[in-house]
Amino acid sequence: MRLPVNRSLFIPFIVAGDPSADLTVDLALALQDAGADVLELGVPYSDPLADGPTIQRAAARALAGQMTLPKAIQLVADMRKKGVKIPIIIFTYYNPVLQLGEESFFALAQENGADGVLIPDLPFEESGPLLELSERFGLPLISLVAPTSKQRIEQIASAAQGFLYCVSSLGVTGVRETLPESLGHFLGEVKRHSRVPVVVGFGISTPEQVAMLKDACDGVVVGSALVQKIEQLLERLQTSEEKNAAIAEFASYARSLAAPLREPCSSR
Amino acid sequence: MMEHVPNEHGRFGDFGGKFVPETLMLPLEEIETELDKALADESFRQEYIRILQHYSGRPTPLTFAPNLTRQLGGAKIYLKREDLNHTGAHKINNAIGQALLAKRMGKKKLIAETGAGQHGVAAATVAAHFGMECIVFMGEEDMKRQELNVFRMKLLGAEVVPVLSGNRTLKDATNEAIRYWVAHCDDHFYMIGSVVGPHPYPKMVREFQRVIGDEAKEQFLAGEGTLPDVIVACVGGGSNAIGMFYPFLQDDVRLVGVEAAGKGIDTPHHAATIAKGTKGVIHGAMTYLLQDEYGQIIEPYSISAGLDYPGVGPEHAYLASIGRVRYESVTDEEAVAAFQLLAQTEGIIPAIESAHAVAKAVELARQMTPDETVLICLSGRGDKDVQMMMHHLGVKEGEDVASAR
Ligand SMILES: Cc1ncc(COP(=O)(O)O)c(C=O)c1O
């Protein structure tokens, strides 16, 4: 996976098929235009244990539209055709991967132009077989570390590929008004052990939070805030006369979240 | 020869494991470490047994069912009376064990999920007993089906949180309990209600439920001088069944687990996970589950809230895969008939979950001879189901009256 260097990464997350497959492609393009460095493409799941209500609702909308793991992966090829060039990470729970077949999953992801995979309910201890496939297909399996990881940080960080995803605080995804005070210390600890960029996600929803985190890590993941924006724009996105304006509004919202990352470094 | 399960990775053969968000790995490891210490600690064991005896009323009796036996004309039927536990079901055995472990770990806040409300009531009860706080997640649909238990939990001082996602039943309550735990794992203890979930939960709950089988074995040997030929238990997540079966796994005894067939296993409306499910991951464990071809979990159905679950404990998946336990299923209608039959023949109203085991045992006993024996795990009593049953039977009688005219 090729990541831009000397630049804080802006990594948006959206759910494939929310509200439709075509619109997911449009929204991905809009995010690229808004300055996204990597796209996390979430695969909707009936029982997402790591997700809060916002992403649960997005998944329910996508599933109602018959989105599946193979279709979500095929969307990557559609995105490539329409000009999405940034790396795309397939974010999926483990069970759909098992049903598709672990090897077929990697083969399909590679074939369709994905750049990595992230499975939030597959901890290091259970990831053996997938790590081997990840290597064989050249698609990094992105690892997560959490505030509870403690002694596990070193082990996970030293094996991390692509980038390392830090969970900001205890809890599931969803916008948070405040982030824990200990976050800076935690990120520092992770950065000490990591050879790949360290990004932070879960709860990040305002430009102020992004600005605050900017110097403590190598990038931010924004999920629920963007998904919430899509939810607000649902009707307009699905009305042909208003679609373009709604997409533009979405892009400008995304740009506002990325903006603090693009300002000159405050500490140097 | 059976392997010793689970192994150090929490695997029962291919099943089990820990498929959870990274945040929960440390809490799980802490529980595992403390559980192993506690199980090896004689004083922990003694306190557990003491509370079971003096608070829950163990040992529960082994009751011969003479009238039912006579009526069927087949094998002799015995009941292991988990219905006589404090709070009315086997769930309290596990709740006491886990509360003691929580106490040992210095945690004073319990999280629980519940379907029928029996585990929720058990959790709320031990929370009151040990002076702990308790928050119970329950699907909104189950709150309607088991109104009485909702009120019981509140009386006991627990907070009951309605769950509005999915089908609003046990699966969804479990999701929500796990999500809450992820956010509060620093000071809360998640008290799971069955032999499901990530390692070490399936093992822990088995260890706190095996008292059922240990007692039954001793009682049966003392009374009959031999072991039963067949043992039958209902399987939701599978805790009463594992508790009963585990001490008999090495013996020459036929073990039969009974899943809920709802409206029939050839309809979409059932909860027969082993009969109709496929291998996958649910609530942190590799096991059999009801899912579509894309790995989305399918909503189960059963008249019984306690069996209405799309997964099954990984140890059951393992025992099914090696053929040690046979898993059968029983429909709503068969369970309702058995519910009435046991009430009328023996004066014992079973929980609708347990009635599934009774129905299968009746069928098996009929085909056996009077010198053979069948032991039923009567996991709970039916007080909680009386209202639902009144409704269920009342509607039917009305129809009968109308059609007779
Ligand atoms: C009386 C009774 N039996 C059985 C069950 C099913 O659980 P398990 O399969 O874990 O024993 C329940 C669950 O609520 C119950 O209340």
Coordinates of C-alpha atoms in Angstrom, one line a residue, chain B:
Chain B
M1 CA -11.0 -40.7 22.9
M2 CA -12.1 -37.1 23.5
E3 CA -9.6 -34.3 23.6
H4 CA -9.3 -32.3 26.8
V5 CA -11.3 -29.1 25.9
P6 CA -10.9 -26.3 25.7
N7 CA -7.2 -26.1 24.9
E8 CA -5.1 -23.1 25.8
H9 CA -6.5 -21.1 22.9
G10 CA -10.0 -21.6 24.1
R11 CA -10.7 -24.1 21.3
F12 CA -13.0 -27.1 21.4
G13 CA -11.7 -28.8 18.3
D14 CA -12.3 -26.2 15.6
F15 CA -14.8 -24.3 17.7
G16 CA -14.6 -21.5 20.3
G17 CA -11.7 -19.0 20.4
K18 CA -11.8 -15.3 20.9
F19 CA -13.2 -13.3 18.0
V20 CA -13.6 -9.9 19.7
P21 CA -12.5 -6.3 19.2
E22 CA -9.0 -5.7 20.5
T23 CA -10.4 -3.6 23.4
L24 CA -11.7 -6.8 25.0
M25 CA -8.6 -8.9 24.8
L26 CA -7.1 -7.7 28.1
P27 CA -10.4 -8.0 30.1
L28 CA -10.7 -11.6 28.7
E29 CA -7.2 -12.4 29.7
E30 CA -7.8 -11.0 33.2
I31 CA -10.9 -13.1 33.6
E32 CA -9.1 -16.2 32.3
T33 CA -6.2 -15.8 34.7
E34 CA -8.4 -15.2 37.7
L35 CA -10.8 -18.0 36.8
D36 CA -8.0 -20.5 36.7
K37 CA -6.7 -19.3 40.0
A38 CA -10.2 -19.4 41.5
L39 CA -11.0 -22.9 40.2
A40 CA -7.8 -24.2 41.8
D41 CA -8.5 -22.4 45.1
E42 CA -10.3 -24.7 47.6
S43 CA -11.7 -21.8 49.6
F44 CA -13.3 -20.3 46.4
R45 CA -14.9 -23.7 45.7
Q46 CA -16.2 -24.0 49.3
E47 CA -17.7 -20.6 49.2
Y48 CA -19.4 -21.3 45.9
I49 CA -20.9 -24.5 47.3
R50 CA -21.9 -22.9 50.5
I51 CA -23.9 -20.2 48.7
L52 CA -25.4 -22.8 46.4
Q53 CA -26.6 -24.7 49.5
H54 CA -27.6 -21.9 51.8
Y55 CA -28.9 -19.4 49.4
S56 CA -30.1 -21.3 46.3
G57 CA -31.2 -24.5 48.1
R58 CA -28.9 -27.0 46.5
P59 CA -28.7 -29.9 46.0
T60 CA -31.8 -29.9 43.9
P61 CA -33.8 -33.2 44.1
L62 CA -33.8 -36.0 41.6
T63 CA -37.5 -36.8 41.2
F64 CA -39.0 -40.0 39.8
A65 CA -42.1 -39.2 37.6
P66 CA -44.3 -42.2 38.3
N67 CA -47.5 -41.0 36.6
L68 CA -45.9 -39.9 33.4
T69 CA -43.9 -43.1 33.3
R70 CA -47.1 -45.2 33.8
Q71 CA -48.9 -43.2 31.2
L72 CA -46.2 -43.7 28.6
G73 CA -45.6 -47.3 29.4
G74 CA -41.9 -47.2 28.4
A75 CA -38.7 -46.2 30.2
K76 CA -38.7 -44.8 33.7
I77 CA -38.6 -41.0 33.7
Y78 CA -36.6 -39.0 36.2
L79 CA -36.4 -35.2 36.6
K80 CA -33.4 -33.2 37.8
R81 CA -35.2 -30.4 39.5
E82 CA -33.3 -27.2 38.5
D83 CA -36.8 -25.6 38.7
L84 CA -36.5 -25.7 42.5
N85 CA -33.5 -23.4 42.6
H86 CA -33.9 -20.0 44.1
T87 CA -35.2 -17.8 41.3
G88 CA -36.6 -20.8 39.4
A89 CA -33.9 -22.0 37.0
H90 CA -30.4 -23.3 36.6
K91 CA -29.2 -19.8 35.7
I92 CA -28.5 -19.0 39.3
N93 CA -25.7 -21.6 39.6
N94 CA -23.7 -19.7 37.0
A95 CA -24.7 -16.2 38.4
I96 CA -23.4 -17.1 41.8
G97 CA -20.1 -18.4 40.4
Q98 CA -19.5 -15.4 38.2
A99 CA -20.5 -12.9 41.0
L100 CA -17.9 -14.6 43.2
L101 CA -15.3 -14.2 40.5
A102 CA -16.3 -10.6 40.0
K103 CA -15.9 -10.0 43.7
R104 CA -12.5 -11.7 43.7
M105 CA -11.5 -9.3 40.8
G106 CA -12.7 -6.2 42.8
K107 CA -15.5 -5.5 40.3
K108 CA -18.8 -4.2 41.8
K109 CA -20.8 -3.6 38.6
L110 CA -22.4 -6.4 36.6
I111 CA -23.5 -6.4 33.0
A112 CA -25.9 -9.1 31.8
E113 CA -28.0 -10.0 28.8
T114 CA -31.2 -11.9 29.1
G115 CA -33.7 -13.7 26.8
A116 CA -36.4 -15.3 29.0
G117 CA -35.3 -13.0 31.8
Q118 CA -34.2 -16.0 33.9
H119 CA -30.5 -15.1 33.6
G120 CA -31.3 -11.4 34.1
V121 CA -33.3 -12.3 37.3
A122 CA -30.4 -14.5 38.5
A123 CA -27.9 -11.7 37.8
A124 CA -30.1 -9.1 39.5
T125 CA -30.5 -11.4 42.5
V126 CA -26.8 -12.1 43.0
A127 CA -26.1 -8.4 42.6
A128 CA -28.5 -7.7 45.4
H129 CA -27.0 -10.5 47.5
F130 CA -23.4 -9.3 47.0
G131 CA -24.2 -5.6 47.1
M132 CA -23.3 -4.9 43.5
E133 CA -24.9 -2.8 40.8
C134 CA -26.5 -4.6 37.8
I135 CA -27.5 -3.5 34.3
V136 CA -29.4 -6.0 32.2
F137 CA -29.9 -5.7 28.5
M138 CA -33.1 -7.3 27.2
G139 CA -34.7 -7.2 23.7
E140 CA -37.9 -5.2 23.6
E141 CA -39.8 -8.2 22.2
D142 CA -38.6 -10.4 25.0
M143 CA -39.6 -7.7 27.5
K144 CA -43.2 -8.1 26.2
R145 CA -43.1 -11.9 26.3
Q146 CA -41.6 -12.0 29.8
E147 CA -43.1 -8.9 31.4
L148 CA -43.2 -10.6 34.9
N149 CA -39.4 -11.1 34.8
V150 CA -38.8 -7.5 33.8
F151 CA -40.6 -6.4 36.9
R152 CA -38.8 -8.9 39.0
M153 CA -35.4 -7.6 37.9
K154 CA -36.5 -4.0 38.7
L155 CA -37.8 -5.1 42.1
L156 CA -34.4 -6.6 42.7
G157 CA -32.8 -3.2 42.0
A158 CA -31.4 -3.9 38.6
E159 CA -31.6 -1.4 35.7
V160 CA -33.2 -3.0 32.6
V161 CA -32.3 -1.5 29.3
P162 CA -34.6 -2.3 26.4
V163 CA -32.8 -3.3 23.2
L164 CA -34.3 -2.0 20.0
S165 CA -32.0 -3.4 17.3
G166 CA -32.6 -6.5 15.1
N167 CA -35.4 -8.8 16.2
R168 CA -35.2 -7.3 19.6
T169 CA -34.5 -10.7 21.2
L170 CA -31.6 -12.5 22.9
K171 CA -29.1 -12.1 20.1
D172 CA -29.6 -8.3 20.0
A173 CA -29.5 -8.1 23.8
T174 CA -26.1 -9.9 23.8
N175 CA -24.8 -7.5 21.1
E176 CA -25.8 -4.6 23.2
A177 CA -24.3 -6.1 26.4
I178 CA -21.0 -6.7 24.7
R179 CA -21.0 -3.1 23.3
Y180 CA -21.7 -1.7 26.7
W181 CA -18.9 -3.9 28.1
V182 CA -16.4 -2.6 25.5
A183 CA -17.1 0.9 26.8
H184 CA -17.1 0.0 30.5
C185 CA -14.6 -2.8 30.8
D186 CA -12.4 -0.9 33.2
D187 CA -14.8 -1.3 36.1
H188 CA -17.6 -3.6 35.0
F189 CA -17.8 -7.4 34.9
Y190 CA -19.7 -9.0 32.1
M191 CA -21.7 -11.9 33.4
I192 CA -22.7 -13.9 30.4
G193 CA -25.8 -16.2 30.8
S194 CA -24.9 -19.3 28.8
V195 CA -21.9 -21.3 27.5
V196 CA -21.5 -18.9 24.6
G197 CA -19.2 -15.9 23.9
P198 CA -15.4 -15.7 23.6
H199 CA -13.0 -17.9 25.7
P200 CA -13.0 -18.3 28.7
Y201 CA -16.8 -17.8 29.0
P202 CA -17.9 -21.2 27.6
K203 CA -15.5 -22.9 29.9
M204 CA -16.3 -20.7 32.9
V205 CA -20.1 -21.2 32.6
R206 CA -19.6 -24.9 32.1
E207 CA -17.6 -25.1 35.3
F208 CA -20.3 -23.2 37.2
Q209 CA -23.1 -25.4 35.8
R210 CA -21.5 -28.8 36.0
V211 CA -22.9 -29.0 39.5
I212 CA -26.1 -30.1 37.9
G213 CA -24.6 -33.2 36.3
D214 CA -22.3 -33.9 39.3
E215 CA -25.2 -34.0 41.7
A216 CA -27.4 -35.9 39.3
K217 CA -24.8 -38.6 38.8
E218 CA -24.4 -39.1 42.5
Q219 CA -28.1 -39.1 43.1
F220 CA -28.9 -41.5 40.3
L221 CA -26.2 -43.9 41.4
A222 CA -27.5 -43.8 44.9
G223 CA -31.1 -44.3 44.0
E224 CA -30.8 -46.7 41.0
G225 CA -27.4 -48.2 41.5
T226 CA -26.6 -47.5 37.9
L227 CA -26.4 -44.6 35.4
P228 CA -29.4 -43.5 33.3
D229 CA -29.6 -44.8 29.8
V230 CA -30.5 -41.5 28.2
I231 CA -30.2 -37.9 29.4
V232 CA -32.2 -35.2 27.7
A233 CA -31.7 -31.4 28.1
C234 CA -32.9 -28.3 26.1
V235 CA -30.3 -26.2 24.3
G236 CA -30.5 -22.5 23.8
G237 CA -27.0 -21.4 24.3
G238 CA -26.5 -24.7 26.0
S239 CA -25.6 -24.0 29.6
N240 CA -28.1 -26.4 31.4
A241 CA -27.3 -29.1 28.8
I242 CA -23.5 -28.8 29.2
G243 CA -23.9 -28.6 33.0
M244 CA -25.9 -31.8 32.9
F245 CA -23.9 -33.6 30.2
Y246 CA -20.3 -32.8 31.1
P247 CA -19.9 -35.2 34.0
F248 CA -21.4 -38.0 31.9
L249 CA -19.3 -37.5 28.7
Q250 CA -16.9 -40.4 29.4
D251 CA -19.8 -42.7 30.5
D252 CA -21.9 -45.1 28.4
V253 CA -24.9 -42.8 28.5
R254 CA -26.9 -41.5 25.5
L255 CA -26.9 -37.7 25.6
V256 CA -29.6 -35.8 23.7
G257 CA -29.7 -32.0 23.3
V258 CA -33.0 -30.5 22.2
E259 CA -33.2 -27.3 20.1
A260 CA -36.2 -25.2 19.4
A261 CA -37.9 -26.1 16.1
G262 CA -40.3 -23.2 16.4
K263 CA -42.9 -23.7 13.6
G264 CA -40.8 -26.5 12.1
I265 CA -37.2 -26.8 11.0
D266 CA -38.3 -26.8 7.4
T267 CA -39.9 -23.4 7.8
P268 CA -37.8 -20.2 8.3
H269 CA -39.1 -19.9 11.8
H270 CA -37.0 -21.9 14.1
A271 CA -33.9 -21.7 16.4
A272 CA -32.4 -25.1 15.5
T273 CA -28.8 -24.0 15.2
I274 CA -27.1 -27.4 15.1
A275 CA -29.7 -29.0 12.9
K276 CA -29.8 -26.1 10.3
G277 CA -26.9 -23.8 11.0
T278 CA -23.4 -23.6 9.5
K279 CA -20.0 -22.9 10.9
G280 CA -19.2 -19.2 11.6
V281 CA -18.5 -16.6 14.3
I282 CA -21.1 -15.2 16.6
H283 CA -20.6 -13.2 19.8
G284 CA -16.9 -13.9 19.8
A285 CA -16.9 -17.7 19.2
M286 CA -16.5 -20.0 16.3
T287 CA -19.6 -22.3 16.3
Y288 CA -22.7 -23.2 14.3
L289 CA -25.1 -20.4 13.6
L290 CA -28.1 -19.5 11.5
Q291 CA -26.8 -17.3 8.7
D292 CA -27.4 -16.6 5.1
E293 CA -24.9 -17.4 2.3
Y294 CA -23.2 -14.0 2.8
G295 CA -22.6 -14.5 6.5
Q296 CA -25.3 -12.2 7.8
I297 CA -26.9 -13.7 10.9
I298 CA -30.5 -14.8 10.5
E299 CA -33.1 -14.0 13.1
P300 CA -34.2 -17.1 14.9
Y301 CA -37.7 -17.9 16.2
S302 CA -39.1 -19.9 19.1
I303 CA -42.1 -19.6 21.4
S304 CA -39.5 -19.9 24.1
A305 CA -37.5 -16.7 24.7
G306 CA -34.7 -18.7 26.3
L307 CA -34.1 -20.8 23.3
D308 CA -34.6 -18.1 20.7
Y309 CA -30.9 -17.7 19.8
P310 CA -29.2 -18.1 16.4
G311 CA -25.9 -19.5 17.8
V312 CA -25.0 -22.3 20.2
G313 CA -22.1 -22.8 22.7
P314 CA -18.9 -23.9 20.9
E315 CA -18.6 -27.0 23.1
H316 CA -22.0 -28.2 21.8
A317 CA -20.8 -27.6 18.2
Y318 CA -17.8 -29.7 19.1
L319 CA -19.8 -32.5 20.7
A320 CA -22.1 -32.6 17.7
S321 CA -19.2 -32.7 15.3
I322 CA -17.6 -35.7 17.0
G323 CA -21.0 -37.4 17.4
R324 CA -20.8 -37.6 21.2
V325 CA -24.2 -35.8 21.8
R326 CA -27.2 -36.2 19.5
Y327 CA -29.1 -32.9 18.8
E328 CA -32.8 -33.1 18.0
S329 CA -35.5 -30.5 17.8
V330 CA -39.0 -30.0 19.1
T331 CA -41.6 -27.6 17.8
D332 CA -43.6 -24.9 19.7
E333 CA -46.7 -27.1 19.6
E334 CA -44.9 -30.2 20.9
A335 CA -43.4 -28.1 23.7
V336 CA -46.7 -26.6 24.6
A337 CA -48.3 -30.2 24.8
A338 CA -45.4 -31.4 27.0
F339 CA -45.8 -28.3 29.2
Q340 CA -49.4 -29.3 29.9
L341 CA -48.6 -33.0 30.1
L342 CA -46.0 -32.6 32.9
A343 CA -48.3 -30.2 34.8
Q344 CA -51.2 -32.6 34.7
T345 CA -49.4 -35.9 35.3
E346 CA -46.9 -34.8 37.9
G347 CA -48.1 -31.4 39.2
I348 CA -44.9 -29.8 38.0
I349 CA -45.2 -26.8 35.6
P350 CA -42.0 -26.6 33.6
A351 CA -40.4 -23.6 32.0
I352 CA -41.3 -23.6 28.3
E353 CA -37.6 -24.1 27.5
S354 CA -37.5 -27.2 29.7
A355 CA -40.8 -28.4 28.1
H356 CA -38.8 -28.9 24.9
A357 CA -36.6 -31.5 26.7
V358 CA -39.7 -33.1 28.2
A359 CA -41.3 -33.5 24.8
K360 CA -38.3 -35.2 23.4
A361 CA -37.9 -37.4 26.5
V362 CA -41.6 -38.5 26.2
E363 CA -41.0 -39.5 22.6
L364 CA -37.9 -41.5 23.5
A365 CA -39.3 -43.1 26.6
R366 CA -42.2 -44.5 24.7
Q367 CA -39.8 -46.5 22.5
M368 CA -37.9 -47.8 25.4
T369 CA -38.5 -50.7 27.9
P370 CA -39.6 -50.4 31.5
D371 CA -36.2 -51.5 32.7
E372 CA -34.5 -48.5 31.0
T373 CA -34.3 -45.0 32.3
V374 CA -34.5 -41.4 31.0
L375 CA -33.2 -38.4 32.9
I376 CA -34.6 -35.0 32.0
C377 CA -32.8 -31.8 33.0
L378 CA -35.8 -29.8 34.1
S379 CA -33.9 -26.5 33.7
G380 CA -36.6 -24.2 35.2
R381 CA -40.1 -23.7 36.4
G382 CA -43.0 -22.3 34.3
D383 CA -44.3 -19.5 36.5
K384 CA -42.8 -17.0 34.1
D385 CA -44.6 -18.6 31.2
V386 CA -48.1 -18.9 32.7
Q387 CA -49.3 -15.6 31.3
M388 CA -48.0 -16.4 27.8
M389 CA -49.5 -19.8 28.0
M390 CA -52.9 -18.5 29.1
H391 CA -52.9 -16.3 26.0
H392 CA -51.6 -19.1 23.7
L393 CA -54.2 -21.7 24.9
G394 CA -57.0 -19.2 25.4
V395 CA -56.9 -18.1 21.8
K396 CA -57.0 -21.7 20.7
E397 CA -59.9 -22.7 22.9
G398 CA -61.9 -19.8 21.5
E399 CA -61.3 -21.1 18.0
D400 CA -62.4 -24.5 19.0
V401 CA -65.6 -23.2 20.5
A402 CA -66.3 -21.2 17.4
S403 CA -65.6 -24.1 15.0
A404 CA -67.8 -26.5 17.1
R405 CA -70.9 -24.4 16.5

